CSV table of C-alpha atoms in Angstrom, one decimal:
chain,number,residue,atom,x,y,z
A,1,MET,CA,-24.4,-8.3,17.7
A,2,THR,CA,-20.8,-9.2,17.4
A,3,THR,CA,-18.3,-6.6,16.4
A,4,VAL,CA,-15.5,-7.3,14.2
A,5,SER,CA,-12.2,-5.5,14.5
A,6,LEU,CA,-8.8,-5.6,12.7
A,7,THR,CA,-5.4,-5.2,13.9
A,8,ILE,CA,-2.5,-4.4,11.5
A,9,GLY,CA,0.7,-4.2,13.4
A,10,SER,CA,0.3,-1.3,15.9
A,11,ILE,CA,-2.8,-0.1,14.2
A,12,LYS,CA,-6.2,-1.2,15.8
A,13,LEU,CA,-9.3,-0.6,13.8
A,14,ALA,CA,-12.8,-0.9,15.1
A,15,SER,CA,-13.8,-2.2,11.5
A,16,PRO,CA,-12.3,-4.6,9.1
A,17,VAL,CA,-13.4,-2.3,6.2
A,18,ILE,CA,-10.6,-0.9,4.1
A,19,LEU,CA,-11.1,1.7,1.4
A,20,ALA,CA,-8.7,0.6,-1.3
A,21,PRO,CA,-6.5,3.2,-3.0
A,22,MET,CA,-7.7,4.2,-6.5
A,23,ALA,CA,-5.7,6.1,-8.8
A,24,GLY,CA,-7.3,9.6,-9.3
A,25,VAL,CA,-10.1,8.9,-6.8
A,26,THR,CA,-8.8,8.4,-3.2
A,27,ASN,CA,-7.6,11.9,-2.7
A,28,VAL,CA,-8.0,13.7,0.5
A,29,ALA,CA,-11.4,15.2,-0.6
A,30,PHE,CA,-12.8,11.8,-1.5
A,31,ARG,CA,-11.6,10.1,1.6
A,32,THR,CA,-13.1,12.9,3.7
A,33,LEU,CA,-16.4,12.5,2.0
A,34,CYS,CA,-16.3,8.6,2.7
A,35,ARG,CA,-15.3,9.3,6.3
A,36,GLU,CA,-18.2,11.6,6.7
A,37,GLN,CA,-20.7,9.2,5.2
A,38,GLU,CA,-19.4,6.5,7.5
A,39,LEU,CA,-19.7,8.8,10.5
A,40,ALA,CA,-23.2,9.9,9.5
A,41,LYS,CA,-24.4,6.3,8.9
A,42,THR,CA,-22.8,4.5,11.8
A,43,GLY,CA,-21.8,7.2,14.3
A,44,THR,CA,-18.1,6.4,14.0
A,45,VAL,CA,-15.1,6.3,11.6
A,46,SER,CA,-13.6,3.0,12.2
A,47,GLY,CA,-12.0,1.8,9.0
A,48,LEU,CA,-8.9,2.3,7.2
A,49,TYR,CA,-8.7,4.8,4.3
A,50,VAL,CA,-5.9,4.4,2.0
A,51,CYS,CA,-4.6,7.3,-0.2
A,52,GLU,CA,-3.8,7.1,-3.9
A,53,MET,CA,-0.8,4.8,-4.9
A,54,ILE,CA,2.3,7.0,-5.1
A,55,THR,CA,5.5,6.0,-6.6
A,56,ALA,CA,8.3,5.4,-4.1
A,57,ARG,CA,11.1,7.0,-6.3
A,58,ALA,CA,8.9,10.1,-7.0
A,59,LEU,CA,8.5,10.7,-3.2
A,60,VAL,CA,12.1,10.3,-2.6
A,61,GLU,CA,13.0,12.8,-5.6
A,62,GLY,CA,10.6,15.4,-4.2
A,63,ASN,CA,8.0,15.4,-7.0
A,64,GLU,CA,5.5,17.9,-6.2
A,65,LYS,CA,2.5,16.0,-7.5
A,66,THR,CA,3.4,12.9,-5.6
A,67,ARG,CA,4.0,15.0,-2.3
A,68,HIS,CA,0.6,16.7,-2.9
A,69,MET,CA,-0.9,13.1,-3.1
A,70,THR,CA,0.4,12.3,0.4
A,71,THR,CA,-1.7,15.1,1.9
A,72,PHE,CA,-4.1,14.0,4.8
A,73,GLY,CA,-7.0,15.9,6.4
A,74,PRO,CA,-6.4,17.0,10.0
A,75,ASP,CA,-8.9,14.3,11.2
A,76,GLU,CA,-7.5,11.4,9.2
A,77,HIS,CA,-6.1,8.8,11.5
A,78,PRO,CA,-4.7,6.3,10.9
A,79,ARG,CA,-3.1,7.9,7.8
A,80,SER,CA,-2.4,5.2,5.2
A,81,LEU,CA,-0.5,5.3,2.0
A,82,GLN,CA,0.3,3.0,-0.7
A,83,PHE,CA,3.7,2.6,-2.6
A,84,TYR,CA,4.2,1.5,-6.2
A,85,THR,CA,8.0,0.5,-6.4
A,86,THR,CA,10.4,-1.7,-8.2
A,87,ASP,CA,13.6,-0.9,-6.6
A,88,PRO,CA,14.7,-1.8,-2.9
A,89,GLU,CA,16.9,1.2,-2.5
A,90,TYR,CA,14.1,3.7,-3.4
A,91,THR,CA,11.7,1.6,-1.2
A,92,TYR,CA,13.9,2.0,1.7
A,93,LYS,CA,14.4,5.7,1.3
A,94,ALA,CA,10.7,6.4,0.7
A,95,ALA,CA,9.7,4.4,3.6
A,96,ARG,CA,12.4,5.9,5.8
A,97,MET,CA,11.1,9.4,4.6
A,98,VAL,CA,7.6,8.5,5.6
A,99,ALA,CA,8.8,7.5,9.1
A,100,ASP,CA,11.3,10.4,9.6
A,101,ASN,CA,8.7,13.2,8.4
A,102,ASN,CA,5.7,11.5,10.2
A,103,LEU,CA,3.9,11.4,6.7
A,104,ALA,CA,1.8,8.3,7.4
A,105,ASP,CA,0.9,5.7,10.1
A,106,HIS,CA,0.7,2.8,7.6
A,107,ILE,CA,2.4,1.8,4.4
A,108,ASP,CA,0.8,-0.6,1.9
A,109,MET,CA,2.9,-2.1,-1.0
A,110,ASN,CA,1.2,-2.4,-4.2
A,111,PHE,CA,2.2,-5.6,-6.1
A,112,GLY,CA,-1.3,-5.9,-7.5
A,113,CYS,CA,-1.8,-3.3,-10.2
A,114,PRO,CA,-2.4,-5.0,-13.7
A,115,VAL,CA,-2.1,-1.8,-15.7
A,116,PRO,CA,0.2,-2.5,-18.6
A,117,LYS,CA,2.2,0.7,-18.1
A,118,VAL,CA,3.0,-0.6,-14.7
A,119,THR,CA,3.6,-4.3,-15.5
A,120,ARG,CA,5.8,-3.5,-18.5
A,121,ARG,CA,8.2,-1.9,-16.3
A,122,GLY,CA,8.3,-5.0,-14.0
A,123,GLY,CA,6.0,-3.4,-11.2
A,124,GLY,CA,2.7,-4.2,-9.9
A,125,SER,CA,1.2,-7.5,-10.5
A,126,ALA,CA,4.4,-8.6,-12.5
A,127,LEU,CA,6.8,-8.1,-9.7
A,128,PRO,CA,6.1,-11.2,-7.4
A,129,TYR,CA,7.1,-13.4,-10.2
A,130,LYS,CA,10.6,-12.1,-9.5
A,131,ARG,CA,10.7,-13.7,-6.0
A,132,ARG,CA,14.1,-12.5,-4.9
A,133,LEU,CA,13.4,-8.9,-6.0
A,134,PHE,CA,10.0,-9.0,-4.3
A,135,GLY,CA,11.5,-10.2,-1.0
A,136,ASN,CA,14.2,-7.7,-1.2
A,137,ILE,CA,11.7,-4.8,-1.6
A,138,VAL,CA,9.5,-5.9,1.1
A,139,ALA,CA,12.5,-6.3,3.4
A,140,ALA,CA,13.8,-2.9,2.5
A,141,ALA,CA,10.4,-1.2,3.5
A,142,VAL,CA,10.3,-3.2,6.7
A,143,LYS,CA,13.8,-2.3,7.6
A,144,ALA,CA,13.3,1.4,7.0
A,145,VAL,CA,10.4,1.6,9.5
A,146,ALA,CA,11.9,-0.7,12.1
A,147,GLY,CA,11.1,0.4,15.6
A,148,THR,CA,8.7,3.2,14.4
A,149,GLY,CA,5.3,1.2,14.8
A,150,ILE,CA,4.6,1.8,11.2
A,151,PRO,CA,3.3,-1.5,9.8
A,152,ILE,CA,4.1,-2.6,6.2
A,153,THR,CA,1.4,-4.5,4.4
A,154,VAL,CA,1.5,-6.1,1.0
A,155,LYS,CA,-1.2,-6.5,-1.6
A,156,PHE,CA,-0.7,-8.8,-4.5
A,157,ARG,CA,-2.9,-11.0,-7.1
A,158,ILE,CA,-2.9,-14.8,-7.7
A,159,GLY,CA,-0.4,-14.2,-10.3
A,160,ILE,CA,0.2,-12.9,-13.8
A,161,ASP,CA,-2.1,-15.4,-15.5
A,162,ASP,CA,-3.4,-19.0,-15.0
A,163,ASP,CA,0.0,-20.4,-15.9
A,164,HIS,CA,1.9,-18.2,-13.5
A,165,HIS,CA,0.6,-18.2,-10.0
A,166,THR,CA,2.6,-16.4,-7.5
A,167,HIS,CA,0.4,-15.9,-4.5
A,168,LEU,CA,1.5,-18.6,-2.2
A,169,ASP,CA,5.1,-17.8,-2.5
A,170,ALA,CA,4.4,-14.1,-2.3
A,171,GLY,CA,2.5,-14.6,0.9
A,172,ARG,CA,5.2,-16.7,2.5
A,173,ILE,CA,8.0,-14.3,1.4
A,174,ALA,CA,6.1,-11.1,2.7
A,175,ALA,CA,5.6,-12.9,6.0
A,176,ALA,CA,9.2,-14.0,6.2
A,177,GLU,CA,10.4,-10.4,5.4
A,178,GLY,CA,8.2,-8.9,8.2
A,179,ALA,CA,5.1,-7.7,6.6
A,180,ALA,CA,2.4,-7.1,9.1
A,181,ALA,CA,-0.3,-8.4,6.8
A,182,VAL,CA,-1.1,-9.5,3.1
A,183,ALA,CA,-4.0,-8.9,1.0
A,184,LEU,CA,-4.9,-11.0,-1.9
A,185,HIS,CA,-6.8,-9.6,-5.0
A,186,ALA,CA,-8.2,-13.0,-5.8
A,187,ARG,CA,-7.8,-12.8,-9.6
A,188,THR,CA,-4.8,-12.9,-12.0
A,189,ALA,CA,-3.4,-9.8,-13.8
A,190,ALA,CA,-4.8,-11.3,-17.0
């Protein structure tokens, strides 16, 4: 039997399985249950378990609910969190805060959320269409964690709709700005 592993920057996982962040679902209790199930069934905890998506600006501004969402169990390693962001300055500050306060071992950037309340504000799956802003946000996160070993990954969709595909540019831009990996949700926001 061949074992498949996954390396994301400085993080080496024995399994390529990643529990995707789900709003209102992937809190510390749910992630703990998933890890317990993996351990019971396989004898190891080898994948990556990402916490709920948090807003970079709310983290920087000290929002109590957001801070609570960044809670990890004592046995959770690597600790992975996902940012929703539309602003390079807040992205930089939030990623720097994660690094300075040892809040996580990995940061994933969410550019795939299709929810209208997110896309109406220019975020989520709408943001890669604004290529320069997209690149500036990824660059800000990478710069904020430079030298810390915290990898930045980027998740995006094929595009907004069938007439507006952005995935190829988004992948190239993310790689050029220093993202350790990209993930494609292979559907459009529509």
